[in-house]
Short mmCIF file of C-alpha atoms (C1' of nucleotides) in Angstrom, two decimals:
data_model
loop_
_atom_site.label_atom_id
_atom_site.label_comp_id
_atom_site.label_asym_id
_atom_site.label_seq_id
_atom_site.Cartn_x
_atom_site.Cartn_y
_atom_site.Cartn_z
CA UNK I 1 86.20 26.56 69.87
CA UNK I 2 83.24 29.26 68.95
CA UNK I 3 80.64 28.77 66.30
CA UNK I 4 79.89 31.28 64.08
CA UNK I 5 76.67 30.91 63.25
CA UNK I 6 73.93 33.92 63.07
CA UNK I 7 72.48 33.75 65.86
CA UNK I 8 69.65 34.89 63.29
CA UNK I 9 69.14 31.37 61.28
CA UNK I 10 69.11 28.06 62.30
CA UNK I 11 72.20 26.58 62.99
CA UNK I 12 70.81 23.25 60.87
CA UNK I 13 70.92 25.76 57.55
CA UNK I 14 73.71 27.13 58.07
CA UNK I 15 75.49 24.16 58.18
CA UNK I 16 73.35 23.16 55.32
CA UNK I 17 74.58 25.86 53.31
CA UNK I 18 78.43 25.66 53.94
CA UNK I 19 78.28 21.91 52.96
CA UNK I 20 76.57 22.55 49.55
CA UNK I 21 79.14 25.38 49.18
CA UNK I 22 81.98 22.53 50.31
CA UNK I 23 80.63 20.22 47.82
CA UNK I 24 79.51 23.41 44.45
CA UNK I 25 83.37 24.81 44.55
CA UNK I 26 84.73 20.79 44.98
CA UNK I 27 86.53 21.68 48.52
CA UNK I 28 84.06 17.77 48.09
CA UNK I 29 84.41 16.75 45.16
CA UNK I 30 82.06 13.97 43.70
CA UNK I 31 82.14 10.49 45.24
CA UNK I 32 83.96 12.55 48.35
CA UNK I 33 83.68 10.28 51.83
CA UNK I 34 82.86 13.57 53.78
CA UNK I 35 83.82 13.93 57.54
CA UNK I 36 81.38 11.66 59.81
CA UNK I 37 78.46 13.80 62.61
CA UNK I 38 81.06 13.78 65.45
CA UNK I 39 83.96 16.10 63.33
CA UNK I 40 82.01 18.18 61.55
CA UNK I 41 79.97 18.87 65.51
CA UNK I 42 84.01 19.40 66.68
CA UNK I 43 84.41 21.57 63.22
CA UNK I 44 81.99 23.75 63.47
CA UNK I 45 81.52 24.01 67.49
CA UNK I 46 78.36 22.61 66.61
CA UNK I 47 76.59 19.95 69.07
CA UNK I 48 75.97 16.06 66.72
CA UNK I 49 72.33 16.09 66.84
CA UNK I 50 72.50 19.31 65.36
CA UNK I 51 74.94 18.17 62.50
CA UNK I 52 73.14 14.92 61.83
CA UNK I 53 70.11 16.73 60.97
CA UNK I 54 71.77 18.57 58.58
CA UNK I 55 73.19 16.21 56.23
CA UNK I 56 70.42 13.98 56.93
CA UNK I 57 68.41 16.67 54.70
CA UNK I 58 71.43 17.42 52.32
CA UNK I 59 70.77 13.22 52.11
CA UNK I 60 67.13 13.76 51.37
CA UNK I 61 67.63 16.54 48.65
CA UNK I 62 70.09 14.16 47.77
CA UNK I 63 73.25 15.66 47.77
CA UNK I 64 74.71 12.74 50.17
CA UNK I 65 74.14 9.45 50.47
CA UNK I 66 74.88 7.61 53.73
CA UNK I 67 76.08 3.72 53.77
CA UNK I 68 75.33 2.68 57.81
CA UNK I 69 77.80 2.31 59.84
CA UNK I 70 80.24 3.34 57.39
CA UNK I 71 80.45 7.43 55.93
CA UNK I 72 78.49 9.60 54.35
CA UNK I 73 79.07 10.54 50.85
CA UNK I 74 78.97 13.39 47.44
CA UNK I 75 76.74 11.46 45.60
CA UNK I 76 77.87 10.78 42.30
CA UNK I 77 74.75 12.01 40.22
CA UNK I 78 75.64 14.82 38.27
CA UNK I 79 72.44 15.42 37.47
CA UNK I 80 71.38 16.37 40.38
CA UNK I 81 74.44 18.07 41.37
CA UNK I 82 73.64 21.12 38.22
CA UNK I 83 70.25 20.59 38.67
CA UNK I 84 71.66 22.19 43.15
CA UNK I 85 73.90 24.80 42.19
CA UNK I 86 71.65 26.34 39.35
CA UNK I 87 69.47 26.70 41.77
CA UNK I 88 70.77 27.68 44.48
CA UNK I 89 72.37 30.79 41.70
CA UNK I 90 69.29 31.41 40.48
CA UNK I 91 68.25 32.07 43.81
CA UNK I 92 70.97 33.41 44.72
CA UNK I 93 71.17 35.83 41.29
CA UNK I 94 67.61 35.94 41.70
CA UNK I 95 67.09 37.44 44.78
CA UNK I 96 69.66 40.16 45.07
CA UNK I 97 67.76 41.00 41.65
CA UNK I 98 64.71 41.46 43.25
CA UNK I 99 66.30 44.19 46.47
CA UNK I 100 67.86 45.68 44.25
CA UNK I 101 65.32 46.80 41.29
CA UNK I 102 63.11 47.98 44.97
CA UNK I 103 65.54 50.12 46.26
CA UNK I 104 64.78 51.77 42.70
CA UNK I 105 68.49 49.94 40.75
CA UNK I 106 68.24 49.49 37.00
CA UNK I 107 70.52 47.15 36.06
CA UNK I 108 72.46 49.12 33.93
CA UNK I 109 73.38 51.01 37.68
CA UNK I 110 73.83 46.96 39.34
CA UNK I 111 76.41 45.83 36.27
CA UNK I 112 78.74 49.32 37.27
CA UNK I 113 78.23 49.07 41.07
CA UNK I 114 79.47 45.44 41.18
CA UNK I 115 82.66 46.42 38.62
CA UNK I 116 83.33 49.27 40.98
CA UNK I 117 83.03 47.56 44.10
CA UNK I 118 86.64 45.62 45.79
CA UNK I 119 87.65 42.50 45.56
CA UNK I 120 89.31 41.25 49.04
CA UNK L 1 44.88 37.47 56.02
CA UNK L 2 48.12 35.35 56.55
CA UNK L 3 51.62 37.12 56.39
CA UNK L 4 54.71 35.78 53.94
CA UNK L 5 57.54 36.10 55.38
CA UNK L 6 59.99 33.96 56.15
CA UNK L 7 59.67 32.11 59.88
CA UNK L 8 63.39 31.26 59.89
CA UNK L 9 64.00 35.26 60.22
CA UNK L 10 62.91 37.77 63.02
CA UNK L 11 59.74 39.20 61.64
CA UNK L 12 60.37 42.85 63.59
CA UNK L 13 64.09 42.63 60.75
CA UNK L 14 61.62 42.05 58.01
CA UNK L 15 59.36 44.10 58.83
CA UNK L 16 62.42 46.83 58.78
CA UNK L 17 63.78 45.71 55.13
CA UNK L 18 60.59 46.15 53.91
CA UNK L 19 59.81 50.38 55.44
CA UNK L 20 63.64 50.90 54.35
CA UNK L 21 62.60 49.97 50.86
CA UNK L 22 59.47 51.74 50.63
CA UNK L 23 61.97 54.46 52.02
CA UNK L 24 64.18 54.09 49.79
CA UNK L 25 61.46 53.92 46.21
CA UNK L 26 60.03 56.89 47.67
CA UNK L 27 57.44 55.31 48.14
CA UNK L 28 56.95 56.96 52.02
CA UNK L 29 58.98 60.64 50.60
CA UNK L 30 60.62 62.73 53.12
CA UNK L 31 58.25 63.67 55.91
CA UNK L 32 55.83 61.79 55.22
CA UNK L 33 53.60 59.93 58.17
CA UNK L 34 53.85 56.98 57.91
CA UNK L 35 50.66 54.04 58.31
CA UNK L 36 50.19 53.50 62.29
CA UNK L 37 50.91 50.65 63.87
CA UNK L 38 47.75 49.01 63.91
CA UNK L 39 47.47 50.04 60.01
CA UNK L 40 50.64 48.20 59.24
CA UNK L 41 49.87 45.22 61.19
CA UNK L 42 47.20 45.15 59.81
CA UNK L 43 48.85 45.13 56.23
CA UNK L 44 51.77 42.72 57.58
CA UNK L 45 49.67 40.59 59.21
CA UNK L 46 51.33 40.66 63.03
CA UNK L 47 51.07 41.38 65.39
CA UNK L 48 51.36 44.91 66.81
CA UNK L 49 53.64 44.41 69.10
CA UNK L 50 56.14 43.40 65.86
CA UNK L 51 55.40 46.14 64.40
CA UNK L 52 55.83 47.96 67.39
CA UNK L 53 59.97 47.06 67.48
CA UNK L 54 60.74 47.67 64.24
CA UNK L 55 59.24 51.28 63.48
CA UNK L 56 61.30 51.78 67.46
CA UNK L 57 64.25 50.45 65.95
CA UNK L 58 64.48 53.10 62.74
CA UNK L 59 63.36 55.45 65.08
CA UNK L 60 67.22 54.65 66.91
CA UNK L 61 69.17 54.52 64.04
CA UNK L 62 67.42 57.46 62.50
CA UNK L 63 65.01 56.82 59.33
CA UNK L 64 61.96 57.41 61.08
CA UNK L 65 60.96 60.87 63.93
CA UNK L 66 57.65 59.48 66.05
CA UNK L 67 55.77 62.33 67.80
CA UNK L 68 53.97 61.62 70.60
CA UNK L 69 50.02 60.56 70.69
CA UNK L 70 51.00 62.34 66.57
CA UNK L 71 52.48 59.45 64.75
CA UNK L 72 55.41 59.14 63.03
CA UNK L 73 56.94 60.34 60.24
CA UNK L 74 59.99 59.46 57.35
CA UNK L 75 63.74 61.86 58.13
CA UNK L 76 64.61 64.80 56.12
CA UNK L 77 67.30 64.64 56.78
CA UNK L 78 69.06 63.90 53.93
CA UNK L 79 72.36 62.48 54.99
CA UNK L 80 70.87 60.23 56.93
CA UNK L 81 68.36 58.41 54.31
CA UNK L 82 72.04 59.24 51.57
CA UNK L 83 74.04 57.53 54.22
CA UNK L 84 71.48 54.31 54.72
CA UNK L 85 71.19 54.20 50.91
CA UNK L 86 74.61 53.64 50.74
CA UNK L 87 75.42 51.33 53.56
CA UNK L 88 72.41 48.85 52.17
CA UNK L 89 73.60 48.57 48.49
CA UNK L 90 76.51 48.29 49.45
CA UNK L 91 76.13 45.33 52.10
CA UNK L 92 74.01 43.63 49.12
CA UNK L 93 76.61 43.61 46.97
CA UNK L 94 78.94 42.94 49.00
CA UNK L 95 77.91 40.00 50.54
CA UNK L 96 75.90 38.66 46.99
CA UNK L 97 79.79 39.16 45.27
CA UNK L 98 81.47 37.10 48.54
CA UNK L 99 78.94 34.22 47.76
CA UNK L 100 79.12 33.92 44.32
CA UNK L 101 82.52 33.55 45.16
CA UNK L 102 82.61 30.79 47.02
CA UNK L 103 80.34 29.28 44.83
CA UNK L 104 83.15 29.81 42.18
CA UNK L 105 82.16 32.16 40.26
CA UNK L 106 84.32 35.34 38.77
CA UNK L 107 83.05 38.60 38.21
CA UNK L 108 82.59 38.30 34.99
CA UNK L 109 80.32 35.11 34.78
CA UNK L 110 78.56 37.45 37.72
CA UNK L 111 78.52 39.89 35.24
CA UNK L 112 77.07 37.60 32.10
CA UNK L 113 74.69 35.51 34.74
CA UNK L 114 72.12 38.83 35.63
CA UNK L 115 72.41 39.83 32.03
CA UNK L 116 70.68 37.15 30.67
CA UNK L 117 68.60 36.58 33.57
CA UNK L 118 64.77 37.91 32.65
CA UNK L 119 63.70 40.67 34.47
CA UNK L 120 59.86 40.29 36.11
CA UNK U 1 78.07 -6.69 47.44
CA UNK U 2 74.65 -5.80 48.49
CA UNK U 3 71.96 -6.89 51.09
CA UNK U 4 68.43 -5.99 51.34
CA UNK U 5 67.55 -6.25 54.72
CA UNK U 6 64.85 -3.27 56.43
CA UNK U 7 67.87 -1.39 58.25
CA UNK U 8 64.85 -0.37 60.88
CA UNK U 9 65.16 -4.32 62.18
CA UNK U 10 68.03 -6.40 63.13
CA UNK U 11 69.54 -8.43 60.63
CA UNK U 12 69.86 -11.27 62.08
CA UNK U 13 65.79 -11.26 63.49
CA UNK U 14 65.64 -11.00 59.30
CA UNK U 15 67.84 -13.42 58.58
CA UNK U 16 65.73 -15.91 61.59
CA UNK U 17 63.18 -14.99 58.99
CA UNK U 18 64.05 -15.60 55.66
CA UNK U 19 66.22 -19.15 57.13
CA UNK U 20 62.31 -20.28 58.36
CA UNK U 21 60.84 -19.49 55.12
CA UNK U 22 63.06 -21.63 53.64
CA UNK U 23 62.29 -24.72 55.59
CA UNK U 24 58.92 -23.94 55.84
CA UNK U 25 57.77 -24.13 51.92
CA UNK U 26 60.70 -27.77 51.82
CA UNK U 27 63.58 -25.68 49.82
CA UNK U 28 65.91 -26.82 53.57
CA UNK U 29 64.33 -29.76 53.65
CA UNK U 30 63.87 -32.15 56.44
CA UNK U 31 67.22 -33.16 57.79
CA UNK U 32 69.51 -31.38 54.96
CA UNK U 33 72.06 -29.69 55.66
CA UNK U 34 72.14 -25.91 55.85
CA UNK U 35 74.61 -24.47 54.27
CA UNK U 36 77.84 -23.12 56.21
CA UNK U 37 77.96 -19.66 57.94
CA UNK U 38 79.99 -18.28 55.61
CA UNK U 39 78.06 -18.71 53.11
CA UNK U 40 75.11 -17.80 53.59
CA UNK U 41 76.72 -14.61 55.43
CA UNK U 42 78.51 -14.49 51.42
CA UNK U 43 74.47 -14.68 49.90
CA UNK U 44 72.57 -12.04 51.88
CA UNK U 45 75.61 -9.35 52.12
CA UNK U 46 75.43 -9.63 55.83
CA UNK U 47 78.51 -10.33 58.81
CA UNK U 48 79.58 -13.86 59.74
CA UNK U 49 78.05 -12.46 62.95
CA UNK U 50 74.80 -11.67 62.42
CA UNK U 51 74.59 -14.90 60.73
CA UNK U 52 75.71 -16.87 63.56
CA UNK U 53 73.21 -15.57 65.92
CA UNK U 54 70.40 -15.86 63.86
CA UNK U 55 71.64 -19.70 63.42
CA UNK U 56 71.94 -20.01 68.00
CA UNK U 57 68.15 -18.53 68.13
CA UNK U 58 66.70 -21.11 64.88
CA UNK U 59 68.80 -24.03 67.85
CA UNK U 60 67.43 -22.46 70.40
CA UNK U 61 63.88 -23.09 69.84
CA UNK U 62 64.78 -26.95 67.39
CA UNK U 63 64.33 -25.99 64.00
CA UNK U 64 67.87 -26.62 63.62
CA UNK U 65 69.68 -29.46 65.22
CA UNK U 66 73.58 -28.47 64.88
CA UNK U 67 77.57 -30.86 65.33
CA UNK U 68 80.28 -29.94 66.09
CA UNK U 69 82.20 -29.41 63.65
CA UNK U 70 79.95 -31.09 61.06
CA UNK U 71 77.23 -28.75 59.77
CA UNK U 72 73.53 -27.70 60.98
CA UNK U 73 70.80 -29.53 59.78
CA UNK U 74 67.11 -29.22 59.86
CA UNK U 75 65.04 -30.88 62.62
CA UNK U 76 63.65 -34.05 61.70
CA UNK U 77 60.75 -34.09 64.52
CA UNK U 78 57.91 -33.53 62.58
CA UNK U 79 56.26 -31.79 65.67
CA UNK U 80 58.68 -29.12 66.33
CA UNK U 81 57.88 -28.22 63.33
CA UNK U 82 54.32 -28.66 62.89
CA UNK U 83 54.40 -26.34 66.40
CA UNK U 84 56.19 -23.87 64.48
CA UNK U 85 54.52 -23.89 61.56
CA UNK U 86 50.91 -22.81 63.17
CA UNK U 87 52.53 -20.93 65.96
CA UNK U 88 53.94 -18.75 63.05
CA UNK U 89 51.00 -18.62 60.57
CA UNK U 90 49.50 -17.30 62.89
CA UNK U 91 50.89 -15.27 64.79
CA UNK U 92 50.67 -13.69 60.88
CA UNK U 93 47.16 -13.89 60.12
CA UNK U 94 46.57 -12.29 63.82
CA UNK U 95 49.02 -8.94 63.18
CA UNK U 96 47.91 -8.46 60.18
CA UNK U 97 43.48 -8.74 60.57
CA UNK U 98 44.41 -5.90 63.53
CA UNK U 99 46.08 -4.11 61.57
CA UNK U 100 43.38 -3.82 58.70
CA UNK U 101 40.39 -3.91 62.16
CA UNK U 102 42.06 -0.22 63.32
CA UNK U 103 41.90 0.66 59.74
CA UNK U 104 38.27 0.30 60.44
CA UNK U 105 38.01 -2.53 57.84
CA UNK U 106 35.78 -5.40 58.07
CA UNK U 107 36.30 -9.11 57.69
CA UNK U 108 34.30 -9.41 54.83
CA UNK U 109 35.61 -6.05 53.18
CA UNK U 110 39.68 -7.77 54.23
CA UNK U 111 38.94 -11.13 51.90
CA UNK U 112 37.47 -9.56 49.19
CA UNK U 113 40.69 -7.28 48.97
CA UNK U 114 43.11 -9.93 48.96
CA UNK U 115 40.41 -11.92 46.61
CA UNK U 116 41.11 -9.06 44.20
CA UNK U 117 44.81 -8.31 44.76
CA UNK U 118 47.33 -9.90 41.85
CA UNK U 119 49.51 -12.65 42.48
CA UNK U 120 52.23 -12.11 40.96
CA UNK Q 1 53.50 6.69 82.25
CA UNK Q 2 55.51 2.75 80.77
CA UNK Q 3 55.70 2.72 76.65
CA UNK Q 4 55.16 -0.22 74.98
CA UNK Q 5 56.88 0.30 72.06
CA UNK Q 6 58.65 -2.53 70.00
CA UNK Q 7 61.84 -1.98 71.03
CA UNK Q 8 62.62 -3.50 67.46
CA UNK Q 9 61.64 -0.43 65.20
CA UNK Q 10 62.47 3.63 65.57
CA UNK Q 11 59.93 4.69 68.65
CA UNK Q 12 59.14 7.83 65.37
CA UNK Q 13 57.79 5.31 63.55
CA UNK Q 14 55.97 3.62 65.16
CA UNK Q 15 54.25 7.00 66.39
CA UNK Q 16 54.23 7.65 62.93
CA UNK Q 17 51.62 4.68 62.07
CA UNK Q 18 49.54 5.34 65.71
CA UNK Q 19 48.98 8.56 64.46
CA UNK Q 20 48.33 7.44 60.19
CA UNK Q 21 45.96 4.46 62.38
CA UNK Q 22 44.47 7.29 64.11
CA UNK Q 23 43.53 9.56 61.23
CA UNK Q 24 42.23 6.67 58.75
CA UNK Q 25 39.88 4.85 61.34
CA UNK Q 26 39.03 8.25 61.81
CA UNK Q 27 39.89 8.96 65.66
CA UNK Q 28 41.48 12.14 64.10
CA UNK Q 29 39.07 13.94 61.95
CA UNK Q 30 39.50 16.27 58.52
CA UNK Q 31 40.71 19.29 59.87
CA UNK Q 32 41.31 18.55 63.14
CA UNK Q 33 43.68 20.21 65.60
CA UNK Q 34 46.10 16.70 66.93
CA UNK Q 35 47.06 17.31 70.04
CA UNK Q 36 49.41 18.90 70.63
CA UNK Q 37 53.84 17.29 70.88
CA UNK Q 38 54.36 17.19 74.62
CA UNK Q 39 51.10 16.03 74.79
CA UNK Q 40 51.39 13.35 72.65
CA UNK Q 41 54.65 13.01 74.17
CA UNK Q 42 53.23 12.62 77.62
CA UNK Q 43 50.12 10.17 76.05
CA UNK Q 44 53.22 8.23 74.99
CA UNK Q 45 55.63 7.56 77.53
CA UNK Q 46 57.99 9.07 75.31
CA UNK Q 47 60.56 12.41 74.04
CA UNK Q 48 58.96 15.22 73.05
CA UNK Q 49 61.59 15.38 70.94
CA UNK Q 50 60.49 12.05 69.20
CA UNK Q 51 57.21 12.62 68.59
CA UNK Q 52 58.23 16.71 66.88
CA UNK Q 53 60.51 14.53 64.47
CA UNK Q 54 57.45 11.77 63.77
CA UNK Q 55 54.96 14.50 63.32
CA UNK Q 56 57.61 17.22 60.51
CA UNK Q 57 57.92 13.50 59.39
CA UNK Q 58 54.16 13.60 58.82
CA UNK Q 59 54.10 17.27 57.69
CA UNK Q 60 56.58 15.94 54.66
CA UNK Q 61 54.32 13.79 53.44
CA UNK Q 62 51.62 16.41 53.66
CA UNK Q 63 49.62 13.78 56.34
CA UNK Q 64 49.19 17.09 58.99
CA UNK Q 65 49.65 20.59 58.77
CA UNK Q 66 51.13 22.66 61.23
CA UNK Q 67 50.93 26.22 62.36
CA UNK Q 68 53.70 28.11 63.85
CA UNK Q 69 53.02 29.09 68.34
CA UNK Q 70 49.55 27.57 66.95
CA UNK Q 71 49.27 24.03 66.45
CA UNK Q 72 48.82 21.47 64.39
CA UNK Q 73 46.40 19.59 61.40
CA UNK Q 74 45.22 17.18 60.16
CA UNK Q 75 45.17 18.11 56.58
CA UNK Q 76 42.33 18.77 54.33
CA UNK Q 77 43.40 17.28 51.04
CA UNK Q 78 40.57 14.60 50.43
CA UNK Q 79 42.88 13.21 47.38
CA UNK Q 80 46.30 13.31 50.30
CA UNK Q 81 44.47 10.65 52.32
CA UNK Q 82 42.65 8.20 50.14
CA UNK Q 83 46.13 8.06 48.61
CA UNK Q 84 48.32 7.66 52.17
CA UNK Q 85 45.72 4.85 52.76
CA UNK Q 86 45.67 3.80 49.67
CA UNK Q 87 49.30 3.08 49.84
CA UNK Q 88 49.09 1.43 53.00
CA UNK Q 89 46.12 -1.06 52.63
CA UNK Q 90 47.64 -2.20 49.52
CA UNK Q 91 50.80 -2.74 51.01
CA UNK Q 92 49.33 -4.55 53.98
CA UNK Q 93 47.87 -6.67 51.91
CA UNK Q 94 50.14 -7.08 49.49
CA UNK Q 95 53.28 -8.01 52.45
CA UNK Q 96 50.96 -10.46 54.05
CA UNK Q 97 50.71 -12.37 51.12
CA UNK Q 98 53.59 -12.49 49.43
CA UNK Q 99 54.80 -13.75 53.29
CA UNK Q 100 52.09 -17.05 53.20
CA UNK Q 101 52.87 -17.28 49.52
CA UNK Q 102 56.59 -18.28 50.53
CA UNK Q 103 55.20 -20.38 53.01
CA UNK Q 104 53.55 -22.28 51.15
CA UNK Q 105 50.09 -21.25 51.46
CA UNK Q 106 47.73 -20.48 48.74
CA UNK Q 107 45.28 -17.78 47.96
CA UNK Q 108 42.54 -20.09 48.33
CA UNK Q 109 43.64 -21.09 52.11
CA UNK Q 110 44.68 -18.68 53.21
CA UNK Q 111 41.21 -17.21 52.75
CA UNK Q 112 39.62 -20.54 54.32
CA UNK Q 113 42.44 -19.67 57.56
CA UNK Q 114 41.24 -15.74 57.85
CA UNK Q 115 37.82 -16.34 57.70
CA UNK Q 116 37.81 -19.57 59.95
CA UNK Q 117 40.29 -16.71 62.70
CA UNK Q 118 38.59 -15.79 66.17
CA UNK Q 119 37.93 -11.84 65.84
CA UNK Q 120 38.50 -11.33 69.18
"C1'" DG R 1 50.93 27.51 75.49
"C1'" DT R 2 52.37 26.16 70.38
"C1'" DG R 3 56.13 24.38 67.26
"C1'" DG R 4 61.19 24.53 66.69
"C1'" DT R 5 65.89 24.20 67.79
"C1'" DC R 6 69.37 23.40 70.75
"C1'" DT R 7 73.20 21.52 73.80
"C1'" DA R 8 74.75 17.55 76.12
"C1'" DG R 9 75.52 12.63 76.47
"C1'" DA R 10 73.89 7.52 76.25
"C1'" DC R 11 73.22 3.47 73.95
"C1'" DC R 12 72.74 0.67 69.51
"C1'" DA R 13 73.97 -2.44 64.75
"C1'" DC R 14 76.81 -2.68 62.32
"C1'" DT R 15 82.02 -2.38 59.91
"C1'" DG N 1 84.77 4.45 64.92
"C1'" DT N 2 80.33 5.00 62.01
"C1'" DG N 3 75.21 6.46 61.07
"C1'" DG N 4 70.80 6.34 63.64
"C1'" DT N 5 68.36 6.90 67.62
"C1'" DC N 6 66.42 8.44 72.09
"C1'" DT N 7 66.20 11.82 76.32
"C1'" DA N 8 66.20 14.97 79.49
"C1'" DG N 9 65.47 19.74 79.65
"C1'" DA N 10 66.54 23.96 78.42
"C1'" DC N 11 65.57 28.65 75.33
"C1'" DC N 12 63.19 31.56 71.89
"C1'" DA N 13 58.96 33.52 68.89
"C1'" DC N 14 55.07 33.69 68.80
"C1'" DC N 15 49.82 33.74 69.58
#
DNA sequence: GTGGTCTAGACCACT
DNA sequence: GTGGTCTAGACCACC
């Protein structure tokens, strides 16, 4: 089982993003128990320690809640979820726009380009 | 002299992007001589080796042309410039859209969000 | 039913301390029958095994006396009680002072700080 | 080189405390470079990863400042230092008093006991 | 040499 | 079986 992570970024960050995404697109719902450290390690083809680091990080910022010897759960605090969701999307849109502007595009050109882009 | 690069990504990649941007937004024009390795190293607060690596990469893909003991110049080959420009923007838009879709957004929502985003 | 023990220390040790405290502050008096393992387990929100371990330890050092199939009693041996009490307080004061000295405080400063501390 | 840590507490927490103490009693002064991860690992007879964890934790709460590939320095922000110092001493005194009260001592008895305690 | 990341594999306490 | 900690040892980018 090979992992397919970008070697230029720390794996634990990519795992964090992956899990955040799974939370935001409702694959893991509020209050759900997420897979155990060992399961995720197998799923991602990565060492358990790496998963551990990613998950504790997510616990620290409130997206997950850990219960010792039981498991980890997606927070049920909607405020945190919403806030995280918003910061992430705002970040993504912001950096995307900044980069496009740097390349000389205007807002209208960007929107047109998006409209013309095939959705696969 | 502090640089402000993301410590999680190889600096030389970020330098490459920076220079590409400067080429595409016409700060460095076709045929222009770009600053020397040492100057760029000072400007970016980065080790000259790192600049060296970035520039050689840009030479390899044809955006720059090096003349031994003289300097490095932006290519005058418009085809290469255009092609590079297009691949980059297509990549940027593509990955941006893919990530937004992963978060559950539709094309329309994305476009609206962009429209509402403040341009600073 | 949530317990509020420090997850970094073995719970049975914390339970031992708790019961010792209850003995020393006369909540459990000499010769008193203390609650059963099951009751304590419920009270503390903890596994009965953990209580078992704590109580056996307290039996080992003489603070409790167990009667098979009847219950556990606080020792009536005043010597043991006094001795335990003294060692504990001496230990507490000793480690407290040592730590404060390590932080650079003098005895006088410590005493003043205690005097100024609000008693809730 | 054997370490002498309390096996009941995570080593990284004890390392954190040790370093905090060294900062507060001026063994490591403001702006000082502290020993490297590897050196501390040798000094404490502990795995480098464990030190790493302790130090990143201290970085997170602002007591240390890390410079990649250079070293780690004690913060020069007096506010943080003072605040940390105060919380720690207040905590120590608070828990000490609480425990002594639980054992039935009054403030005066505690102060007398401290006065009578030998300073070694 | 320095901090940062990662693997492989182990032990522990608790449920 | 679960999270948490730890060791031993490795590789990397950067200075």
